[in-house]
Amino acid sequence: MPARNILVINCGSSSIKFALVNEAHSQFSLSGLAERLGSPDAVLHWQRGGEKDSLMIPGADHRAALSQLLPLVQGAAGGKLHGIGHRVVHGGERFTQAQRVDTSVLAAIRDTAPLAPLHNPANLQGIEAALKLFADLPQVVVFDTAFHQTLPEHAYRYALPEVLYREHGVRRYGFHGTSHRFVSHRAAQMSELSVGDSSWLSAHLGNGCSTCAIVDGQSRDTSMGLTPLEGLVMGTRSGDVDPNLHSHLARTLGWDLAQIDRMLNQDAGLLGLSGLSNDMRSLEQAREQGHAGATLAIEVFCYRLAKSLAAMSCALPRLDGLIFTGGIGENSPLIRSKTVAHLRLLGLALDKEANARCIRGVAGSIQAQGHPRVLVVPTNEERQIALDTLALL
Ligand code: ADP
């Protein structure tokens, strides 16, 4: 059977990220982004082989952008597209793995919207547009939360009145599941361990950041909770704060919920701490030049990340290794070394040269000799979504 092609789609409220994944190749045959959808500046960018191109698509909505994409995808797939995999942020408690799209699955994603009011409706828009345009193709949804449905109850429950959980679904769900799953499988392969008998700490550090404890191929705890705001310091998200902060700000500054929400999600994290940028590369450069805010943001980021990893270690029977992934985890020797320096009690230490070498897609082990394994593993959520889609065809 010739290698199959899957189109992977990730829809935001005004954007579509896409990648055409061929099961036999690690490079995407086509990838890109449609952004500013619904506005006069809507534009489609794509990359095929080494070539980049773009097309203005003024006023295009999700469906119009996908129909512009269609001939590009068919061309890159040589007319042989086998299915579509959609990333969906929240699957609630209903979805523990990927699903073929049907009306009951669509209804369940719609029902989960109160848990992810920004993301699930946008994901649905993309699925519905794709169903109309690619009516003959099998379509699959892959949930960010599904991998974490194996958390034990003592890890997923908040210490809140039970009725909030039973009747309103207030519990910890976790996100980035597709990435934590992908890198923990790769880590086991790289270490010649069986996934079913391995024990990992994983740190996915992109614009959003989370940690995860993975035992025998299952998520046992993770730092994000009911929403992706809980846990680590992120690009613009605060991560953990005192849960009384809302009432404190309301009382002392008269802020309303929308203001507080916006501050915690968009103005906080690395951006808020540094007063400069949400982008780790810029912060590292500014730190080099002595910028106090950037220096502090990096210190807080690494310390809080290390604290989270130490907390996650409570869920492990032993430590086969710590995995760094995501844009920061894959590219920043500084963040890796500062974080690991706080984890001496776990016995972790890095090899300076190996740490410096693993950047820009280079995977490898970076621990100092005689210390527990530390791995840099580039994530590939699109590939994992394509593999999950293929598994269901
Ligand atoms: P997303 O979560 O949007 O997919 P990425 O995984 O691409 O984001 O991660 C983006 C983050 O990775 C940004 O903070 C960016 O500055 C950081 N990053 C990328 N390259 C480097 C680098 N060489 N050094 C430090 N940080 C980097």
Short mmCIF file of C-alpha atoms and ligand atoms in Angstrom, two decimals:
data_model
loop_
_atom_site.label_atom_id
_atom_site.label_comp_id
_atom_site.label_asym_id
_atom_site.label_seq_id
_atom_site.Cartn_x
_atom_site.Cartn_y
_atom_site.Cartn_z
CA MET A 1 0.00 0.00 0.00
CA PRO A 2 1.46 3.43 -0.91
CA ALA A 3 2.13 5.83 2.00
CA ARG A 4 -1.05 7.70 2.93
CA ASN A 5 -1.62 11.47 3.26
CA ILE A 6 -3.56 13.17 6.05
CA LEU A 7 -4.44 16.85 6.20
CA VAL A 8 -4.16 18.10 9.79
CA ILE A 9 -6.18 21.18 10.66
CA ASN A 10 -6.05 23.36 13.78
CA CYS A 11 -8.68 26.12 13.74
CA GLY A 12 -8.63 29.18 15.95
CA SER A 13 -11.32 31.85 16.00
CA SER A 14 -9.69 33.76 13.13
CA SER A 15 -7.01 31.36 11.91
CA ILE A 16 -6.39 27.90 10.46
CA LYS A 17 -3.04 26.16 10.87
CA PHE A 18 -2.62 23.22 8.53
CA ALA A 19 -0.10 20.54 7.61
CA LEU A 20 -0.19 17.78 5.05
CA VAL A 21 1.42 14.75 6.68
CA ASN A 22 2.62 11.74 4.69
CA GLU A 23 2.97 8.70 6.91
CA ALA A 24 6.33 7.80 5.38
CA HIS A 25 8.01 11.21 5.79
CA SER A 26 8.82 13.28 8.84
CA GLN A 27 8.79 16.55 6.82
CA PHE A 28 5.38 17.98 5.91
CA SER A 29 4.62 17.99 2.17
CA LEU A 30 2.70 21.25 2.68
CA SER A 31 2.11 23.44 5.72
CA GLY A 32 0.89 26.90 6.50
CA LEU A 33 -1.49 29.28 8.13
CA ALA A 34 -4.59 31.23 7.14
CA GLU A 35 -4.95 34.22 9.45
CA ARG A 36 -7.07 37.29 10.12
CA LEU A 37 -10.05 35.33 8.76
CA GLY A 38 -13.26 37.31 8.56
CA SER A 39 -11.36 40.57 8.03
CA PRO A 40 -10.35 42.49 4.88
CA ASP A 41 -6.71 41.50 5.60
CA ALA A 42 -7.32 37.74 5.57
CA VAL A 43 -4.30 35.97 4.12
CA LEU A 44 -3.16 32.43 3.39
CA HIS A 45 0.55 31.57 3.83
CA TRP A 46 1.97 28.21 2.86
CA GLN A 47 5.22 26.39 2.42
CA ARG A 48 5.84 23.50 0.05
CA GLY A 49 9.28 21.94 -0.21
CA GLY A 50 11.60 24.91 0.35
CA GLU A 51 9.20 27.37 -1.28
CA LYS A 52 7.04 29.87 0.58
CA ASP A 53 4.05 31.65 -0.89
CA SER A 54 1.02 33.64 0.19
CA LEU A 55 -2.31 34.82 -1.13
CA MET A 56 -4.58 37.62 0.09
CA ILE A 57 -8.11 36.26 0.63
CA PRO A 58 -10.00 39.41 1.74
CA GLY A 59 -13.09 38.70 3.83
CA ALA A 60 -12.59 34.92 3.67
CA ASP A 61 -14.14 32.90 6.50
CA HIS A 62 -12.97 29.41 7.55
CA ARG A 63 -14.82 27.71 4.72
CA ALA A 64 -13.58 30.11 2.04
CA ALA A 65 -10.01 29.72 3.30
CA LEU A 66 -10.28 25.92 3.24
CA SER A 67 -11.64 25.99 -0.30
CA GLN A 68 -8.62 28.10 -1.37
CA LEU A 69 -6.47 25.51 0.30
CA LEU A 70 -8.12 22.55 -1.39
CA PRO A 71 -6.27 22.66 -4.75
CA LEU A 72 -2.94 23.20 -2.96
CA VAL A 73 -3.55 20.16 -0.78
CA GLN A 74 -4.68 18.02 -3.71
CA GLY A 75 -1.58 19.10 -5.66
CA ALA A 76 0.83 18.33 -2.82
CA ALA A 77 -0.90 15.00 -2.09
CA GLY A 78 -0.78 14.00 -5.77
CA GLY A 79 -4.59 13.78 -5.70
CA LYS A 80 -4.40 11.15 -2.94
CA LEU A 81 -5.69 12.54 0.32
CA HIS A 82 -6.88 9.82 2.72
CA GLY A 83 -8.39 11.72 5.62
CA ILE A 84 -8.48 14.83 7.76
CA GLY A 85 -7.39 15.09 11.39
CA HIS A 86 -8.71 18.00 13.45
CA ARG A 87 -7.18 19.27 16.64
CA VAL A 88 -9.85 19.95 19.25
CA VAL A 89 -8.85 21.58 22.50
CA HIS A 90 -11.40 20.22 24.96
CA GLY A 91 -12.96 16.78 25.04
CA GLY A 92 -14.23 17.02 28.62
CA GLU A 93 -14.63 13.65 30.34
CA ARG A 94 -16.38 12.13 27.34
CA PHE A 95 -13.35 11.70 25.07
CA THR A 96 -10.45 9.57 26.17
CA GLN A 97 -9.09 9.10 22.65
CA ALA A 98 -9.44 10.25 19.05
CA GLN A 99 -12.84 9.76 17.36
CA ARG A 100 -14.25 9.55 13.85
CA VAL A 101 -16.47 12.61 13.31
CA ASP A 102 -20.21 11.94 13.32
CA THR A 103 -23.21 13.91 14.50
CA SER A 104 -22.99 12.65 18.09
CA VAL A 105 -19.31 13.58 18.30
CA LEU A 106 -20.07 17.06 16.94
CA ALA A 107 -22.86 17.48 19.49
CA ALA A 108 -20.56 16.40 22.32
CA ILE A 109 -17.89 18.91 21.26
CA ARG A 110 -20.59 21.58 21.18
CA ASP A 111 -21.74 20.55 24.68
CA THR A 112 -18.18 20.91 25.94
CA ALA A 113 -17.98 24.55 24.78
CA PRO A 114 -18.65 26.00 28.27
CA LEU A 115 -15.32 24.45 29.33
CA ALA A 116 -13.43 26.00 26.38
CA PRO A 117 -15.53 28.95 25.20
CA LEU A 118 -12.83 30.41 22.97
CA HIS A 119 -11.44 27.22 21.49
CA ASN A 120 -14.12 24.56 20.97
CA PRO A 121 -16.51 26.77 18.91
CA ALA A 122 -13.58 27.77 16.66
CA ASN A 123 -12.52 24.11 16.30
CA LEU A 124 -16.11 23.23 15.40
CA GLN A 125 -16.25 25.91 12.72
CA GLY A 126 -13.27 24.29 11.05
CA ILE A 127 -14.70 20.77 11.28
CA GLU A 128 -18.05 21.85 9.85
CA ALA A 129 -16.39 23.72 6.99
CA ALA A 130 -14.17 20.72 6.23
CA LEU A 131 -17.15 18.32 6.32
CA LYS A 132 -18.85 20.39 3.63
CA LEU A 133 -15.77 20.74 1.45
CA PHE A 134 -14.32 17.24 1.87
CA ALA A 135 -17.59 15.34 2.21
CA ASP A 136 -16.15 12.04 0.96
CA LEU A 137 -13.14 11.92 3.27
CA PRO A 138 -13.05 10.34 6.71
CA GLN A 139 -12.49 12.98 9.40
CA VAL A 140 -11.14 12.44 12.88
CA VAL A 141 -10.95 14.66 15.96
CA VAL A 142 -7.98 14.50 18.32
CA PHE A 143 -8.39 16.16 21.73
CA ASP A 144 -5.74 18.03 23.73
CA THR A 145 -7.34 16.78 26.93
CA ALA A 146 -7.82 13.09 26.04
CA PHE A 147 -4.37 11.86 27.07
CA HIS A 148 -4.94 13.18 30.61
CA GLN A 149 -8.15 11.22 31.16
CA THR A 150 -5.98 8.59 32.89
CA LEU A 151 -5.22 10.96 35.79
CA PRO A 152 -6.25 9.35 39.08
CA GLU A 153 -9.05 11.12 40.92
CA HIS A 154 -6.70 12.44 43.61
CA ALA A 155 -4.82 14.27 40.84
CA TYR A 156 -7.79 15.64 38.92
CA ARG A 157 -10.10 16.79 41.72
CA TYR A 158 -9.93 20.27 43.24
CA ALA A 159 -10.61 20.64 46.95
CA LEU A 160 -14.01 22.21 46.22
CA PRO A 161 -17.57 21.22 47.10
CA GLU A 162 -18.40 18.02 45.24
CA VAL A 163 -21.45 19.49 43.49
CA LEU A 164 -19.16 21.71 41.40
CA TYR A 165 -17.51 18.60 40.01
CA ARG A 166 -20.57 16.36 39.67
CA GLU A 167 -22.92 18.91 38.15
CA HIS A 168 -20.63 21.44 36.51
CA GLY A 169 -17.52 19.49 35.50
CA VAL A 170 -15.18 21.63 37.61
CA ARG A 171 -12.05 19.47 37.76
CA ARG A 172 -8.54 19.41 36.33
CA TYR A 173 -8.46 18.29 32.67
CA GLY A 174 -4.98 19.20 31.42
CA PHE A 175 -3.98 20.18 27.87
CA HIS A 176 -1.05 19.64 25.44
CA GLY A 177 -1.86 15.91 25.71
CA THR A 178 -0.98 15.22 22.07
CA SER A 179 2.49 16.69 22.56
CA HIS A 180 3.23 14.98 25.90
CA ARG A 181 2.13 11.67 24.39
CA PHE A 182 4.23 12.11 21.24
CA VAL A 183 7.44 13.10 23.05
CA SER A 184 7.13 10.42 25.73
CA HIS A 185 6.85 7.76 22.99
CA ARG A 186 9.87 9.23 21.20
CA ALA A 187 11.80 9.39 24.48
CA ALA A 188 11.15 5.69 25.10
CA GLN A 189 12.33 4.87 21.55
CA MET A 190 15.45 7.03 21.92
CA SER A 191 16.25 5.31 25.23
CA GLU A 192 15.44 1.79 24.00
CA LEU A 193 12.80 1.41 26.70
CA SER A 194 9.32 0.05 26.25
CA VAL A 195 6.64 2.76 26.42
CA GLY A 196 4.57 0.37 28.56
CA ASP A 197 7.33 0.20 31.16
CA SER A 198 8.74 3.70 31.39
CA SER A 199 8.39 6.72 33.62
CA TRP A 200 8.89 10.33 32.47
CA LEU A 201 8.65 13.95 33.42
CA SER A 202 7.80 16.09 30.41
CA ALA A 203 7.97 19.88 30.02
CA HIS A 204 6.20 21.33 26.97
CA LEU A 205 7.42 24.93 26.78
CA GLY A 206 5.93 26.97 23.94
CA ASN A 207 3.71 30.04 24.18
CA GLY A 208 1.60 27.86 26.45
CA CYS A 209 3.60 25.72 28.89
CA SER A 210 2.79 22.61 30.89
CA THR A 211 4.45 19.72 32.69
CA CYS A 212 3.27 16.12 32.77
CA ALA A 213 4.08 12.91 34.65
CA ILE A 214 3.82 9.92 32.31
CA VAL A 215 3.95 6.34 33.61
CA ASP A 216 3.79 3.28 31.32
CA GLY A 217 2.45 5.43 28.48
CA GLN A 218 -0.29 7.09 30.58
CA SER A 219 -0.60 10.62 31.93
CA ARG A 220 -0.70 10.51 35.74
CA ASP A 221 -0.60 14.23 36.48
CA THR A 222 -0.22 17.50 34.62
CA SER A 223 0.13 21.17 35.51
CA MET A 224 -2.77 22.67 33.52
CA GLY A 225 -6.21 22.32 35.05
CA LEU A 226 -9.80 23.26 34.30
CA THR A 227 -8.36 25.75 31.81
CA PRO A 228 -4.89 26.22 30.27
CA LEU A 229 -4.20 29.06 32.73
CA GLU A 230 -3.22 26.83 35.67
CA GLY A 231 0.36 25.88 36.38
CA LEU A 232 3.51 27.29 34.83
CA VAL A 233 4.45 30.84 33.87
CA MET A 234 3.71 31.15 30.12
CA GLY A 235 4.19 33.74 27.37
CA THR A 236 1.27 35.94 28.40
CA ARG A 237 -0.49 33.71 30.98
CA SER A 238 0.20 34.02 34.68
CA GLY A 239 0.03 30.35 35.62
CA ASP A 240 -0.76 29.74 39.31
CA VAL A 241 -1.70 32.75 41.40
CA ASP A 242 -3.44 32.98 44.75
CA PRO A 243 -7.06 31.96 44.03
CA ASN A 244 -8.15 35.00 46.05
CA LEU A 245 -6.53 37.34 43.53
CA HIS A 246 -9.86 37.90 41.73
CA SER A 247 -11.63 39.15 44.83
CA HIS A 248 -8.59 41.16 45.91
CA LEU A 249 -8.45 43.02 42.58
CA ALA A 250 -12.20 43.52 42.52
CA ARG A 251 -12.18 44.93 46.06
CA THR A 252 -9.09 47.08 45.89
CA LEU A 253 -9.10 48.23 42.24
CA GLY A 254 -12.74 47.75 41.28
CA TRP A 255 -11.77 45.49 38.35
CA ASP A 256 -14.50 43.37 36.75
CA LEU A 257 -14.17 39.73 35.68
CA ALA A 258 -13.42 40.54 32.05
CA GLN A 259 -10.55 42.83 33.05
CA ILE A 260 -9.09 40.26 35.42
CA ASP A 261 -9.45 37.49 32.83
CA ARG A 262 -7.72 39.58 30.21
CA MET A 263 -4.88 40.52 32.54
CA LEU A 264 -4.27 36.90 33.64
CA ASN A 265 -4.42 35.49 30.09
CA GLN A 266 -2.99 38.23 27.91
CA ASP A 267 -0.94 40.68 29.96
CA ALA A 268 0.75 38.41 32.51
CA GLY A 269 3.38 35.64 32.33
CA LEU A 270 6.73 36.47 30.74
CA LEU A 271 5.25 39.62 29.21
CA GLY A 272 3.87 40.93 32.49
CA LEU A 273 6.96 40.10 34.52
CA SER A 274 9.46 41.50 32.02
CA GLY A 275 7.41 44.48 30.89
CA LEU A 276 9.05 43.77 27.54
CA SER A 277 7.97 40.68 25.61
CA ASN A 278 6.22 37.31 25.74
CA ASP A 279 8.89 35.85 23.46
CA MET A 280 11.68 33.93 25.18
CA ARG A 281 14.22 34.67 22.43
CA SER A 282 13.75 38.42 22.91
CA LEU A 283 13.98 38.02 26.68
CA GLU A 284 17.24 36.08 26.45
CA GLN A 285 18.72 38.82 24.26
CA ALA A 286 17.50 41.54 26.63
CA ARG A 287 18.93 39.64 29.62
CA GLU A 288 22.31 39.56 27.88
CA GLN A 289 22.13 43.34 27.73
CA GLY A 290 21.30 43.58 31.44
CA HIS A 291 17.53 44.20 31.22
CA ALA A 292 16.25 43.69 34.79
CA GLY A 293 12.67 42.74 33.85
CA ALA A 294 13.83 40.12 31.33
CA THR A 295 16.30 38.69 33.86
CA LEU A 296 13.58 38.40 36.51
CA ALA A 297 11.06 36.86 34.08
CA ILE A 298 13.58 34.14 33.17
CA GLU A 299 14.41 33.43 36.82
CA VAL A 300 10.74 33.13 37.81
CA PHE A 301 9.95 31.01 34.72
CA CYS A 302 12.71 28.48 35.48
CA TYR A 303 12.14 28.32 39.24
CA ARG A 304 8.41 27.77 38.87
CA LEU A 305 8.99 25.20 36.12
CA ALA A 306 11.41 23.29 38.36
CA LYS A 307 8.93 23.42 41.26
CA SER A 308 6.23 21.99 39.01
CA LEU A 309 8.52 19.18 37.81
CA ALA A 310 9.45 18.33 41.40
CA ALA A 311 5.74 18.21 42.26
CA MET A 312 5.04 15.96 39.22
CA SER A 313 7.73 13.54 40.44
CA CYS A 314 5.27 12.55 43.22
CA ALA A 315 3.32 10.67 40.52
CA LEU A 316 6.30 8.58 39.32
CA PRO A 317 7.50 5.22 40.65
CA ARG A 318 11.00 6.04 39.33
CA LEU A 319 12.51 8.54 36.90
CA ASP A 320 13.59 7.28 33.46
CA GLY A 321 14.12 10.82 32.28
CA LEU A 322 13.09 14.44 31.99
CA ILE A 323 11.94 15.58 28.53
CA PHE A 324 12.17 19.15 27.22
CA THR A 325 10.02 20.09 24.21
CA GLY A 326 8.15 23.02 22.59
CA GLY A 327 9.82 26.11 21.08
CA ILE A 328 11.61 27.01 24.33
CA GLY A 329 12.31 23.44 25.47
CA GLU A 330 13.79 22.52 22.07
CA ASN A 331 15.86 25.67 21.58
CA SER A 332 16.98 27.17 24.84
CA PRO A 333 20.06 25.71 26.57
CA LEU A 334 19.80 28.60 29.07
CA ILE A 335 16.28 27.73 30.24
CA ARG A 336 17.12 24.02 30.41
CA SER A 337 20.25 24.58 32.47
CA LYS A 338 18.64 27.09 34.86
CA THR A 339 15.69 24.74 35.41
CA VAL A 340 17.80 21.66 35.98
CA ALA A 341 20.00 23.62 38.42
CA HIS A 342 16.96 23.80 40.75
CA LEU A 343 16.46 20.02 40.56
CA ARG A 344 19.59 18.75 42.29
CA LEU A 345 17.46 16.76 44.76
CA LEU A 346 16.21 14.67 41.81
CA GLY A 347 19.87 14.03 41.01
CA LEU A 348 19.68 15.92 37.70
CA ALA A 349 22.68 17.59 36.07
CA LEU A 350 23.45 18.59 32.47
CA ASP A 351 26.37 18.13 30.12
CA LYS A 352 27.15 21.65 28.95
CA GLU A 353 28.19 20.75 25.41
CA ALA A 354 25.34 18.33 24.79
CA ASN A 355 22.91 20.94 26.09
CA ALA A 356 24.32 23.55 23.70
CA ARG A 357 24.18 21.13 20.75
CA CYS A 358 20.48 20.23 21.04
CA ILE A 359 18.77 23.17 19.34
CA ARG A 360 16.81 23.76 16.12
CA GLY A 361 15.32 20.32 15.84
CA VAL A 362 18.32 18.32 17.07
CA ALA A 363 17.15 15.67 19.53
CA GLY A 364 19.40 14.04 22.09
CA SER A 365 20.35 13.29 25.67
CA ILE A 366 21.94 16.19 27.51
CA GLN A 367 22.53 14.86 31.03
CA ALA A 368 25.97 14.82 32.63
CA GLN A 369 27.52 11.38 32.83
CA GLY A 370 26.18 9.26 35.69
CA HIS A 371 23.05 11.42 36.17
CA PRO A 372 19.41 10.63 35.29
CA ARG A 373 18.49 11.04 31.66
CA VAL A 374 17.48 14.48 30.33
CA LEU A 375 16.25 14.49 26.74
CA VAL A 376 15.51 17.20 24.19
CA VAL A 377 12.73 15.84 21.97
CA PRO A 378 11.21 18.01 19.22
CA THR A 379 7.46 17.68 19.40
CA ASN A 380 5.30 17.07 16.35
CA GLU A 381 1.64 17.38 17.26
CA GLU A 382 0.59 17.37 13.59
CA ARG A 383 2.27 14.04 13.02
CA GLN A 384 0.68 12.56 16.14
CA ILE A 385 -2.76 13.80 14.98
CA ALA A 386 -2.13 12.26 11.55
CA LEU A 387 -1.09 8.94 13.14
CA ASP A 388 -4.22 8.95 15.32
CA THR A 389 -6.32 9.70 12.26
CA LEU A 390 -4.71 6.86 10.27
CA ALA A 391 -5.28 4.48 13.17
CA LEU A 392 -9.02 5.11 12.92
CA LEU A 393 -9.36 4.82 9.13
P1 ADP B 1 3.42 27.64 20.23
O1 ADP B 1 3.05 27.27 21.63
O2 ADP B 1 2.71 28.87 19.75
O3 ADP B 1 3.42 26.49 19.25
P2 ADP B 1 6.30 27.41 20.11
O4 ADP B 1 6.33 26.01 20.58
O5 ADP B 1 6.74 27.70 18.72
O6 ADP B 1 4.93 28.14 20.36
O7 ADP B 1 7.25 28.24 21.12
C1 ADP B 1 7.37 29.62 21.05
C2 ADP B 1 8.39 30.05 22.09
O8 ADP B 1 9.65 29.42 21.79
C3 ADP B 1 8.64 31.56 22.07
O9 ADP B 1 8.73 32.04 23.40
C4 ADP B 1 9.99 31.63 21.40
O10 ADP B 1 10.72 32.78 21.76
C5 ADP B 1 10.66 30.39 21.93
N1 ADP B 1 11.87 30.09 21.17
C6 ADP B 1 11.99 29.74 19.88
N2 ADP B 1 13.30 29.65 19.53
C7 ADP B 1 14.02 29.98 20.64
C8 ADP B 1 15.41 30.11 20.93
N3 ADP B 1 16.33 29.87 20.01
N4 ADP B 1 15.77 30.44 22.19
C9 ADP B 1 14.84 30.70 23.13
N5 ADP B 1 13.51 30.61 22.91
C10 ADP B 1 13.11 30.27 21.69
#
